[in-house]
Amino acid sequence: MLSSNEYGSHSWELLVTVDHQHEEVQKEFLLRVTGDLHIGGVMLKLVEQIKISQDWSDYALWWEQKKCWLLKTHWTLDKCGVQADAKLFFTTQHKMLRLRLPNMKTVRLKVSFSSMVFKAVSDICKILNIRRSEELSLLKQSEDTLKKKKKKDKNSKEPLTEDILNLCNSPVSSGLSGSPGLYSKTMTPIYDPVSGTPASSTITWFSDSPLTEQNCSILAFSHPICSPETLAEMYQPRTLADKAKLNAGWLDSSRSLMEQGILEDDQLLLRFKYYTFFDLNPKYDAVRINQIYEQARWAILLEEIDCTEEEMLIFAALQAQYHVSKLSLSSEAQDFTCESEVDEVEAALSNLEVTLEGGNASNILEDITDIPKLADNLRLVRPRKLSLKAIKPYWFVFKDTSVSYFKNKESAQGEPIEKLNLKGCEVVPDVNVAARKFGIKLLIPVADGMNEVYLRCDNENQYARWMAACVLASKGKTMADSSYHPEVHKILSFLKMKNWTMSPQAVSDPESIDMKPECFVSLRYTKKYKSKQLVARILEAHQNVSQMPLVEAKLRFIQAWQSLPEFGLSYYIVRFKGSKKDDVLGVSYNRLIRIDIATGDPITTWRFSNMKQWNVNWEIRQVAIEFDENVSIAFTCLSADCKIIHEYIGGYIFLSTRSKDQNETLDEDLFHKLTGGQE
């Protein structure tokens, strides 16, 4: 018999399903509750009814119909809007998840399904020893990219067994937070100068990480050999529309995994989403550098980013450095740490440090009273439709962010033939070192699109100086900026890698080296050349990098990847307001580019530095952005949710606020303020 109080008009029955492993105990419970009972009270009543003695601390209530967690335990049922028709699920917040890393290894670990994805990724990175978790996010593979794989699985006679690294016993995955001193700046790890992998003592830098030495080696060391058949079966985008599919599945950083339909033991991709690799340091970043290198390597092998044949051979040579070094080094030699080699790598890395704008580690204020200028004889090339290109020599003067050209040096005091303002332009290298071609392609924004101009230089040094000036000018910076000279140095070092000469004794017998060239270049080149030809060409290019320690080879690879014109662009198919056709929008760390979907040509560029505000009309899913000089654009996204583009823009602006003076804790609230939107 129930008392009359319990049968009061305000009480009602609430159905809760409990996710537990005890088969003999019932899973569904009816609780009699009132609207002013708080969530914590519901959980207490439930545990009392279940009568199972276990730790329930990781359990929380999930509201199935509304797709939301009831985590505010002090809120009442009325405040949460829970009524008698609600179906609640009492389940663990931390569940198993399979993550495919950039190096194609799969790790299985416990992840919070109730935290926002931004926080969940931060916890995952603590487990995997990856600093700067804000650069990564979780990606759900689209159906199109999986179709090819499923077809292959269907046809295979043997069941495929995937090699999974199990990290399920980590403290972070048990719901405990990592220690605040996880990435202390005073740590002095020792790493292998050849492979760049942490030595045994370095496992102790990350006290909360479950990685053993063997596991850490798997994540920090490259295994470049993959079968050509595997490569052929992977999804390779052919068009800009295909590339747009790759970016459609980014998860919303402001919502939890469970809210986005992710289930226990699902597989997601952990990838670098934002292409601004801050404070790369081989002392602490063995795993991070390797994973960035692997993401770059697969992007090039699968032709997600375009590069020339000459560049492809450079990438192949840097990959081959691993293969050749492995053949020539014994395991004892790899375990030996030599101080001089460490110093040599450190010195090389001072020039290779990758920061947001390629800037210096410290802010150097240069005492420059006059902005430097360049003046030189260059050739101007203007493409003409239905006729040959017109190539003419002129006297060029580069000052501030503009290029002016004159008939000759003597007439440079007068009015120029034309003055080109490079602020906001696209700068594309047009180089073939073997053919002694050093060109700079400039796409300059004009009222009706882009004005295409080519500059031709005579040699490497002239090209490096002018190219660096153009790159800075496109960002609104002059040659007085402290990043000008490092930019020149970076361009010259990349050209030096391209400028190889055949070493007869080194490549006299390519067959003696067991190398599968199909694993180092994209399919386009394996179809173009025979295997022996490719081996010879890769080894020829390898002569220039053969003396590099492996950690430096990885960083050179990353640097070369960053030098490609398409680096850092994430593509989306959009429809601009007032337009009758679809376009592609390229989102980069410092700009948005409108691209013709048919030709792939850039139409207009908008820089984030000129952006005043951006917002989303959530009803019609339209992104609207205002720039300086009364320029405004609006578009709807057709290949993904508009929230993804909104988050990309806010995320890049958030990352641009990082500085080395800050400690390594992130302003999570600022990130969500910039990326969350007001749905």
XYZ file of C-alpha atoms in Angstrom:
679
model
C 0.000 0.000 0.000
C 1.290 3.484 -0.939
C 0.615 6.448 1.319
C -1.639 9.223 0.079
C 1.394 11.582 0.021
C 3.162 9.382 -2.533
C 0.040 9.372 -4.671
C -0.036 13.178 -4.595
C -1.180 15.005 -7.703
C 2.372 16.341 -8.335
C 4.154 12.975 -8.505
C 4.538 10.870 -11.624
C 6.444 7.836 -12.875
C 9.730 8.195 -14.742
C 11.191 5.324 -16.758
C 14.997 4.973 -16.544
C 17.060 2.291 -18.321
C 20.333 1.378 -16.610
C 23.384 0.388 -18.641
C 25.089 -2.241 -16.432
C 26.787 -5.578 -17.056
C 24.814 -7.732 -14.569
C 22.550 -9.957 -16.681
C 20.550 -11.291 -13.735
C 19.511 -7.783 -12.605
C 16.709 -5.898 -14.383
C 17.664 -2.939 -16.555
C 14.456 -0.866 -16.549
C 13.250 0.954 -13.433
C 10.145 3.041 -12.755
C 10.798 5.858 -10.300
C 8.034 7.909 -8.688
C 9.261 11.517 -8.812
C 8.054 15.114 -8.543
C 8.993 18.065 -10.747
C 10.984 19.745 -7.965
C 13.268 16.715 -7.486
C 16.795 17.536 -8.685
C 18.804 15.323 -11.069
C 21.166 14.224 -8.295
C 18.149 13.036 -6.292
C 16.887 10.986 -9.251
C 20.299 9.287 -9.542
C 20.333 8.578 -5.787
C 16.841 7.011 -5.897
C 17.872 4.938 -8.889
C 21.055 3.543 -7.306
C 19.065 2.642 -4.169
C 16.598 0.660 -6.306
C 19.260 -1.115 -8.393
C 20.870 -2.636 -5.276
C 24.180 -3.418 -7.001
C 27.317 -2.578 -5.051
C 29.684 -0.854 -7.520
C 31.268 2.531 -8.283
C 28.571 4.664 -9.974
C 30.643 7.881 -10.037
C 31.157 7.854 -13.838
C 27.444 7.344 -14.535
C 25.109 10.134 -15.659
C 21.632 10.502 -17.152
C 21.256 10.686 -20.941
C 17.944 11.962 -22.365
C 17.428 9.953 -25.536
C 14.674 11.998 -27.247
C 16.404 15.357 -26.693
C 19.919 13.968 -27.380
C 21.384 15.663 -24.317
C 23.143 14.831 -21.043
C 21.584 15.903 -17.731
C 24.882 16.856 -16.076
C 23.697 19.768 -13.916
C 22.798 17.610 -10.923
C 21.425 20.569 -8.917
C 18.814 21.364 -11.601
C 15.275 20.099 -10.967
C 13.340 17.929 -13.430
C 11.039 20.914 -14.106
C 13.995 23.157 -14.941
C 15.415 20.516 -17.309
C 11.968 20.081 -18.906
C 11.817 16.365 -18.051
C 8.251 15.027 -17.958
C 6.589 11.603 -17.745
C 7.142 10.818 -21.447
C 10.942 11.200 -21.131
C 13.091 8.120 -21.625
C 16.268 8.454 -19.597
C 19.327 6.259 -19.887
C 21.686 5.856 -16.890
C 25.056 5.143 -18.490
C 28.801 5.702 -18.158
C 30.205 8.999 -19.413
C 33.528 7.428 -20.485
C 33.287 4.806 -23.224
C 35.639 3.001 -25.580
C 36.421 4.692 -28.899
C 38.639 3.616 -31.790
C 40.746 6.404 -33.250
C 42.613 6.210 -36.551
C 45.697 8.403 -36.261
C 47.401 10.231 -39.155
C 49.988 7.395 -39.371
C 47.062 4.992 -40.075
C 47.505 3.221 -36.733
C 44.312 2.613 -34.759
C 44.296 3.146 -31.001
C 41.455 2.060 -28.713
C 40.966 4.092 -25.573
C 38.351 5.411 -23.156
C 37.018 8.865 -24.006
C 34.466 11.115 -22.350
C 31.221 10.924 -24.354
C 29.711 13.695 -22.206
C 32.436 16.386 -22.468
C 32.517 18.814 -25.373
C 34.645 17.419 -28.218
C 37.248 20.181 -27.648
C 37.831 18.879 -24.086
C 37.662 15.221 -25.173
C 40.398 15.843 -27.796
C 42.523 17.552 -25.136
C 42.253 14.433 -22.923
C 43.033 12.130 -25.877
C 46.171 14.146 -26.676
C 47.353 13.845 -23.068
C 47.087 10.065 -23.382
C 48.989 10.073 -26.704
C 51.732 12.564 -25.649
C 50.662 15.176 -28.222
C 51.066 18.829 -27.226
C 48.878 21.625 -28.640
C 45.650 19.618 -28.731
C 43.777 22.682 -30.045
C 45.272 22.008 -33.504
C 43.519 18.627 -33.735
C 39.930 17.461 -33.881
C 37.828 14.394 -34.649
C 36.602 13.624 -38.136
C 33.880 11.200 -39.157
C 34.626 9.620 -42.541
C 31.981 10.359 -45.157
C 30.081 7.502 -46.816
C 31.725 8.277 -50.191
C 35.243 7.785 -48.843
C 34.216 4.503 -47.199
C 32.484 2.946 -50.260
C 35.737 1.850 -51.890
C 36.911 0.262 -48.655
C 33.634 -1.619 -48.112
C 33.758 -2.960 -51.664
C 37.263 -4.251 -51.040
C 36.218 -5.881 -47.740
C 33.366 -7.653 -49.553
C 35.675 -9.099 -52.187
C 38.414 -10.212 -49.810
C 38.366 -13.921 -49.047
C 40.094 -13.667 -45.667
C 38.594 -11.622 -42.849
C 40.632 -8.472 -42.254
C 42.169 -8.172 -38.808
C 43.191 -4.661 -37.865
C 46.229 -4.103 -35.674
C 44.797 -2.050 -32.781
C 46.870 -0.464 -30.034
C 44.841 -0.811 -26.832
C 45.249 2.034 -24.333
C 42.122 1.420 -22.286
C 43.814 1.455 -18.866
C 44.794 5.114 -18.903
C 44.097 7.349 -15.884
C 42.595 10.034 -18.139
C 40.199 7.509 -19.626
C 39.044 6.524 -16.159
C 37.645 9.985 -15.683
C 40.639 11.495 -13.888
C 42.116 14.687 -15.235
C 45.737 14.892 -16.261
C 48.170 16.628 -13.958
C 48.505 20.372 -14.636
C 52.268 20.063 -15.076
C 51.976 17.575 -17.910
C 53.939 19.662 -20.403
C 56.354 21.423 -18.101
C 58.758 23.683 -19.986
C 61.620 22.651 -17.750
C 61.615 19.016 -18.811
C 64.787 17.878 -20.534
C 63.967 14.709 -22.424
C 66.524 12.741 -24.365
C 65.603 11.610 -27.854
C 67.204 9.476 -30.516
C 68.972 11.874 -32.939
C 68.489 9.460 -35.830
C 64.857 8.506 -35.472
C 63.600 11.393 -33.361
C 61.849 8.929 -31.033
C 61.948 9.444 -27.247
C 64.558 7.479 -25.332
C 63.387 5.269 -22.487
C 63.759 7.903 -19.763
C 61.416 10.267 -21.582
C 58.404 8.096 -20.866
C 58.480 9.613 -17.400
C 57.871 13.172 -18.690
C 54.224 12.311 -19.133
C 53.298 10.923 -15.744
C 49.634 10.452 -16.692
C 50.243 8.700 -19.982
C 49.646 4.952 -20.305
C 52.094 4.764 -23.222
C 54.839 2.220 -22.752
C 58.163 2.564 -24.556
C 56.964 0.230 -27.297
C 53.656 2.080 -27.769
C 55.372 5.455 -27.799
C 57.731 4.200 -30.484
C 54.773 3.111 -32.628
C 53.310 6.631 -32.467
C 56.591 8.549 -32.780
C 58.353 6.482 -35.426
C 57.465 6.212 -39.099
C 56.830 3.005 -40.962
C 56.829 4.258 -44.555
C 56.468 0.934 -46.306
C 52.907 0.273 -47.375
C 51.953 -1.944 -50.270
C 51.078 -0.250 -53.584
C 47.835 -2.266 -53.498
C 46.863 -0.626 -50.180
C 47.571 2.799 -51.666
C 45.489 2.033 -54.767
C 42.491 1.028 -52.650
C 42.445 4.213 -50.560
C 40.127 7.108 -51.390
C 41.830 9.565 -53.734
C 40.038 12.828 -54.519
C 40.085 13.703 -58.217
C 38.215 17.025 -58.231
C 37.654 19.970 -55.907
C 34.205 18.540 -55.154
C 35.912 15.276 -54.038
C 38.284 17.264 -51.819
C 35.280 19.020 -50.273
C 33.972 15.593 -49.150
C 37.106 15.111 -47.024
C 36.157 18.065 -44.801
C 32.435 17.416 -44.412
C 32.674 15.184 -41.340
C 34.413 17.368 -38.724
C 32.616 17.004 -35.403
C 31.208 20.050 -33.632
C 33.758 21.040 -30.950
C 31.042 22.591 -28.767
C 28.935 19.432 -28.414
C 29.640 15.997 -26.950
C 30.266 12.783 -28.904
C 26.958 11.292 -27.747
C 25.024 14.375 -28.904
C 26.487 13.857 -32.385
C 25.385 10.242 -32.703
C 28.755 8.623 -31.942
C 28.335 5.201 -30.306
C 30.638 3.129 -28.117
C 33.497 1.510 -30.087
C 32.807 3.591 -33.212
C 35.835 4.571 -35.281
C 36.756 8.221 -35.851
C 39.806 9.872 -37.394
C 42.050 12.012 -35.174
C 43.534 14.629 -37.504
C 45.261 18.006 -37.464
C 42.377 20.291 -38.414
C 44.086 23.683 -38.154
C 47.268 24.049 -40.203
C 49.094 26.325 -37.751
C 51.678 24.172 -35.984
C 52.777 26.271 -33.033
C 56.089 25.788 -31.238
C 57.192 22.505 -32.840
C 60.030 21.237 -30.705
C 61.660 17.812 -31.220
C 62.618 17.719 -27.530
C 58.984 17.338 -26.502
C 57.111 16.679 -29.737
C 58.384 13.339 -31.082
C 54.839 11.966 -31.435
C 53.337 15.249 -32.643
C 56.013 15.846 -35.310
C 55.654 12.280 -36.558
C 51.869 12.526 -36.800
C 52.051 15.874 -38.675
C 54.638 14.321 -41.005
C 52.374 11.311 -41.582
C 49.331 13.499 -42.292
C 51.400 15.450 -44.824
C 52.773 12.252 -46.373
C 49.350 10.713 -46.947
C 47.951 14.003 -48.277
C 50.704 13.961 -50.919
C 50.528 10.225 -51.735
C 46.722 10.370 -52.134
C 46.932 13.656 -54.091
C 44.757 15.542 -51.631
C 47.196 18.386 -52.329
C 48.790 19.041 -55.730
C 52.523 19.232 -56.304
C 54.858 19.202 -59.310
C 56.923 16.194 -60.382
C 60.070 17.864 -59.034
C 58.389 18.418 -55.657
C 57.034 14.854 -55.606
C 60.601 13.544 -55.985
C 61.755 15.742 -53.071
C 58.995 14.274 -50.899
C 59.941 10.767 -52.069
C 63.627 11.409 -51.290
C 62.822 12.593 -47.751
C 60.688 9.488 -47.175
C 63.422 7.300 -48.680
C 65.804 8.741 -46.065
C 63.985 6.545 -43.521
C 64.204 3.469 -45.709
C 67.875 3.879 -46.638
C 68.875 4.797 -43.056
C 67.126 1.719 -41.703
C 69.113 -0.453 -44.096
C 72.433 1.120 -43.170
C 71.973 1.433 -39.415
C 71.995 -1.352 -36.885
C 69.648 -1.194 -33.935
C 72.629 -0.518 -31.628
C 73.511 2.576 -33.631
C 69.916 3.778 -33.394
C 69.940 3.474 -29.623
C 73.128 5.525 -29.300
C 72.578 9.187 -28.463
C 75.372 11.514 -29.519
C 75.436 15.022 -28.032
C 77.012 16.615 -31.112
C 74.241 15.232 -33.315
C 71.642 16.591 -30.930
C 73.274 20.029 -31.115
C 73.426 19.806 -34.910
C 69.717 19.007 -35.102
C 68.908 21.814 -32.660
C 70.858 24.267 -34.824
C 69.079 23.111 -37.962
C 65.724 23.383 -36.228
C 66.264 26.984 -35.226
C 65.725 27.732 -38.913
C 62.870 25.271 -39.316
C 60.603 26.199 -36.427
C 57.050 26.310 -37.645
C 54.920 29.057 -36.140
C 51.676 30.774 -37.094
C 53.119 33.197 -39.642
C 56.581 31.641 -39.933
C 57.819 34.279 -37.474
C 60.733 34.205 -35.058
C 60.674 32.684 -31.613
C 61.242 36.082 -30.030
C 59.836 39.409 -31.074
C 62.833 41.277 -32.437
C 62.359 45.010 -32.853
C 64.591 46.048 -35.711
C 65.883 49.587 -35.789
C 64.897 50.408 -39.358
C 64.334 54.041 -40.241
C 63.544 53.360 -43.890
C 61.560 50.404 -45.261
C 63.915 48.346 -47.466
C 63.128 48.051 -51.160
C 64.099 45.731 -54.012
C 65.000 46.955 -57.491
C 65.989 44.603 -60.307
C 65.609 43.598 -63.936
C 62.842 40.964 -64.165
C 60.691 39.669 -66.980
C 56.948 40.236 -66.958
C 54.668 37.574 -68.402
C 51.012 38.320 -69.104
C 48.938 35.341 -70.258
C 46.874 36.151 -73.316
C 43.928 34.121 -74.456
C 44.201 32.486 -77.915
C 47.827 33.616 -78.308
C 51.300 33.034 -76.906
C 52.334 34.594 -73.619
C 53.929 38.022 -73.964
C 57.311 38.055 -72.137
C 59.049 41.426 -71.751
C 61.960 42.645 -69.573
C 61.295 45.646 -67.298
C 62.921 47.429 -64.377
C 60.967 46.429 -61.249
C 60.868 48.237 -57.911
C 59.340 46.609 -54.812
C 58.470 49.004 -51.972
C 56.052 48.666 -49.051
C 53.495 46.129 -50.333
C 53.527 47.205 -54.008
C 55.465 46.344 -57.156
C 55.983 49.018 -59.824
C 57.646 48.455 -63.171
C 59.317 50.827 -65.619
C 60.633 50.590 -69.182
C 64.241 50.719 -67.898
C 66.329 51.737 -64.886
C 66.762 55.300 -66.130
C 63.013 55.958 -66.249
C 62.505 54.741 -62.655
C 62.340 58.350 -61.370
C 59.166 59.022 -63.356
C 55.705 57.465 -63.392
C 55.639 53.624 -63.570
C 53.958 51.792 -66.442
C 51.847 50.042 -63.799
C 51.774 49.717 -60.019
C 50.534 46.409 -58.563
C 49.292 46.416 -54.970
C 49.932 42.908 -53.619
C 47.972 43.164 -50.365
C 45.473 40.288 -50.324
C 46.850 38.659 -53.484
C 47.599 34.954 -53.974
C 51.306 34.149 -54.473
C 52.057 30.857 -56.241
C 55.577 29.525 -57.007
C 56.145 28.651 -60.676
C 59.519 26.921 -60.389
C 61.425 24.181 -62.156
C 64.996 24.158 -60.833
C 66.233 21.593 -63.364
C 65.011 23.779 -66.251
C 66.333 26.948 -64.496
C 62.834 28.419 -64.393
C 62.164 30.718 -61.438
C 58.719 32.229 -61.758
C 56.298 33.904 -59.360
C 52.598 33.776 -60.203
C 50.587 36.644 -58.725
C 46.798 36.574 -58.620
C 45.847 40.139 -57.726
C 42.260 40.923 -56.639
C 40.412 43.325 -58.935
C 36.741 44.329 -59.115
C 35.713 41.508 -61.466
C 37.942 38.710 -60.176
C 41.703 38.097 -60.232
C 44.355 39.734 -62.406
C 46.993 37.119 -63.316
C 50.626 38.307 -63.581
C 53.861 36.286 -63.775
C 57.315 37.539 -62.757
C 60.385 35.679 -64.048
C 63.664 35.804 -62.111
C 67.142 34.917 -63.366
C 68.452 32.811 -60.474
C 67.734 31.279 -57.067
C 68.893 34.249 -54.974
C 66.882 36.804 -56.920
C 63.823 34.535 -56.811
C 64.102 33.952 -53.026
C 64.317 37.706 -52.277
C 61.363 38.637 -54.519
C 59.244 35.634 -53.556
C 59.681 36.356 -49.832
C 58.758 40.030 -50.416
C 55.614 38.993 -52.348
C 54.542 36.486 -49.654
C 54.869 39.118 -46.922
C 53.144 41.796 -49.007
C 50.175 39.483 -49.588
C 49.759 39.413 -45.784
C 50.060 43.199 -45.579
C 53.657 43.102 -44.261
C 56.740 44.876 -45.640
C 60.367 43.726 -45.919
C 61.051 45.566 -42.650
C 59.217 42.751 -40.877
C 61.493 40.432 -38.889
C 60.133 37.381 -40.748
C 61.530 38.545 -44.145
C 65.052 37.099 -43.823
C 63.909 33.733 -42.372
C 61.432 33.513 -45.285
C 64.266 34.081 -47.812
C 66.349 31.423 -46.045
C 63.445 28.957 -46.053
C 62.860 29.420 -49.814
C 66.579 28.987 -50.594
C 66.845 25.797 -48.524
C 63.838 24.326 -50.355
C 65.372 25.226 -53.747
C 68.643 23.629 -52.650
C 66.827 20.351 -52.015
C 65.358 20.518 -55.508
C 68.739 21.263 -57.092
C 70.298 17.800 -57.029
C 73.038 16.378 -59.241
C 73.467 12.750 -60.159
C 76.083 10.963 -58.096
C 77.274 8.087 -60.345
C 78.702 5.857 -57.644
C 75.672 6.283 -55.375
C 73.084 5.292 -57.960
C 75.171 2.937 -60.060
C 73.110 -0.056 -59.025
C 69.574 0.942 -58.006
C 68.571 -2.734 -57.958
C 70.893 -3.349 -55.008
C 68.553 -1.287 -52.810
C 65.319 -3.038 -51.988
C 62.940 -0.136 -52.509
C 59.338 -0.098 -53.661
C 59.093 3.308 -55.345
C 55.299 2.959 -55.600
C 55.198 3.518 -51.826
C 56.914 6.909 -52.056
C 55.050 8.660 -54.893
C 51.400 9.067 -55.895
C 49.723 6.770 -58.424
C 50.025 9.373 -61.184
C 53.813 8.932 -61.228
C 53.807 5.140 -60.860
C 51.727 5.030 -64.045
C 54.050 7.486 -65.808
C 57.382 5.756 -65.061
C 58.686 2.214 -64.784
C 59.730 1.034 -61.335
C 63.491 1.061 -62.118
C 63.267 4.619 -63.494
C 61.505 5.799 -60.346
C 64.074 4.166 -58.041
C 66.901 5.865 -59.936
C 65.184 9.267 -59.833
C 64.305 8.994 -56.131
C 67.874 7.967 -55.224
C 69.199 10.799 -57.390
C 67.062 13.295 -55.435
C 68.032 11.527 -52.215
C 71.701 12.586 -52.589
C 70.824 16.048 -51.310
C 69.262 14.795 -48.091
C 71.250 11.623 -47.436
C 73.242 13.177 -44.554
C 70.185 14.469 -42.686
C 69.228 13.030 -39.299
C 65.769 11.508 -39.569
C 64.081 13.996 -37.260
C 65.337 16.816 -39.495
C 64.143 14.956 -42.604
C 60.644 14.889 -41.095
C 60.756 18.607 -40.363
C 62.059 19.325 -43.868
C 59.172 17.281 -45.262
C 56.686 19.332 -43.208
C 58.382 22.552 -44.342
C 58.264 21.499 -48.007
C 54.566 20.617 -47.602
C 53.944 24.094 -46.177
C 55.619 25.611 -49.233
C 53.030 24.119 -51.608
C 50.513 26.660 -52.987
C 47.510 24.639 -51.787
C 48.872 23.996 -48.284
C 46.368 24.482 -45.475
C 43.299 24.884 -47.684
C 40.127 23.075 -46.616
C 37.480 23.049 -49.337
C 33.688 23.404 -49.140
C 31.050 23.674 -51.849
C 29.012 26.836 -51.233
C 26.409 29.042 -52.935
C 27.138 32.746 -52.575
C 24.216 35.104 -52.023
C 23.080 36.462 -55.395
C 24.930 33.770 -57.367
C 23.182 31.243 -59.611
C 25.945 28.636 -59.531
C 27.945 26.745 -56.932
C 31.489 27.757 -56.019
C 34.204 26.234 -53.876
C 35.309 28.075 -50.747
C 38.865 27.422 -49.580
C 39.415 28.112 -45.855
C 43.007 28.717 -44.776
C 44.688 29.942 -41.578
C 44.710 33.560 -42.763
C 42.184 33.883 -45.598
C 39.104 32.678 -47.472
C 39.323 32.031 -51.226
C 36.421 31.821 -53.647
C 37.358 29.273 -56.341
C 35.675 28.445 -59.645
C 34.383 24.872 -59.232
C 34.906 24.033 -62.930
C 38.400 25.438 -63.569
C 39.870 25.496 -60.058
C 40.973 29.125 -60.559
C 40.800 31.522 -57.584
C 38.232 34.299 -58.102
C 38.547 36.424 -54.936
C 40.553 36.337 -51.715
C 39.448 37.790 -48.379
C 41.961 38.058 -45.532
C 41.013 37.460 -41.901
C 43.102 40.527 -40.990
C 40.531 42.680 -42.855
C 37.526 40.975 -41.256
C 35.316 43.084 -38.992
C 32.730 40.496 -37.950
C 31.092 37.248 -38.974
C 27.877 35.558 -37.926
C 25.413 32.853 -38.937
C 21.702 33.081 -39.635
C 20.830 29.675 -38.163
C 17.317 29.635 -39.639
C 18.513 29.700 -43.257
C 22.007 28.297 -42.378
C 23.779 31.253 -44.007
C 27.229 32.558 -43.018
C 27.630 36.348 -43.362
C 31.015 38.110 -43.109
C 31.879 41.820 -43.106
C 35.306 43.104 -44.173
C 36.948 46.537 -44.271
C 36.018 49.025 -47.007
C 32.323 48.022 -46.869
C 32.943 44.594 -48.397
C 30.456 41.965 -47.215
C 29.758 38.401 -48.359
C 27.157 35.766 -47.469
C 26.912 32.113 -48.481
C 25.213 28.830 -47.645
C 27.285 25.652 -47.419
C 26.154 22.722 -49.599
C 28.792 20.067 -48.835
C 28.700 20.313 -45.017
C 26.913 22.019 -42.143
C 27.565 25.772 -42.065
C 28.620 25.353 -38.395
C 31.810 23.628 -39.631
C 32.904 26.699 -41.646
C 31.879 29.010 -38.804
C 34.037 26.964 -36.425
C 36.987 26.950 -38.854
C 37.031 30.750 -39.051
C 36.667 31.191 -35.271
C 39.211 28.445 -34.617
C 41.902 30.062 -36.770
C 41.290 33.426 -35.083
C 41.549 31.711 -31.682
C 44.848 30.035 -32.655
C 46.288 33.369 -33.823
C 46.005 34.634 -30.201
C 48.551 32.078 -28.920
C 51.951 33.344 -27.834
C 55.044 31.789 -26.306
C 54.731 34.049 -23.277
C 51.558 32.240 -22.214
C 51.668 29.122 -20.121
C 50.341 26.064 -21.910
C 46.804 26.217 -20.547
C 44.171 27.188 -23.097
C 41.385 29.717 -22.761
C 38.639 27.209 -23.482
C 35.875 29.781 -22.944
C 37.386 32.066 -25.609
C 37.533 29.154 -28.065
C 33.833 28.377 -27.580
C 32.940 32.068 -27.726
C 34.654 32.366 -31.130
C 33.504 29.035 -32.559
C 30.283 28.054 -30.807
C 27.787 30.305 -32.590
C 24.407 31.227 -31.148
C 22.124 28.437 -32.340
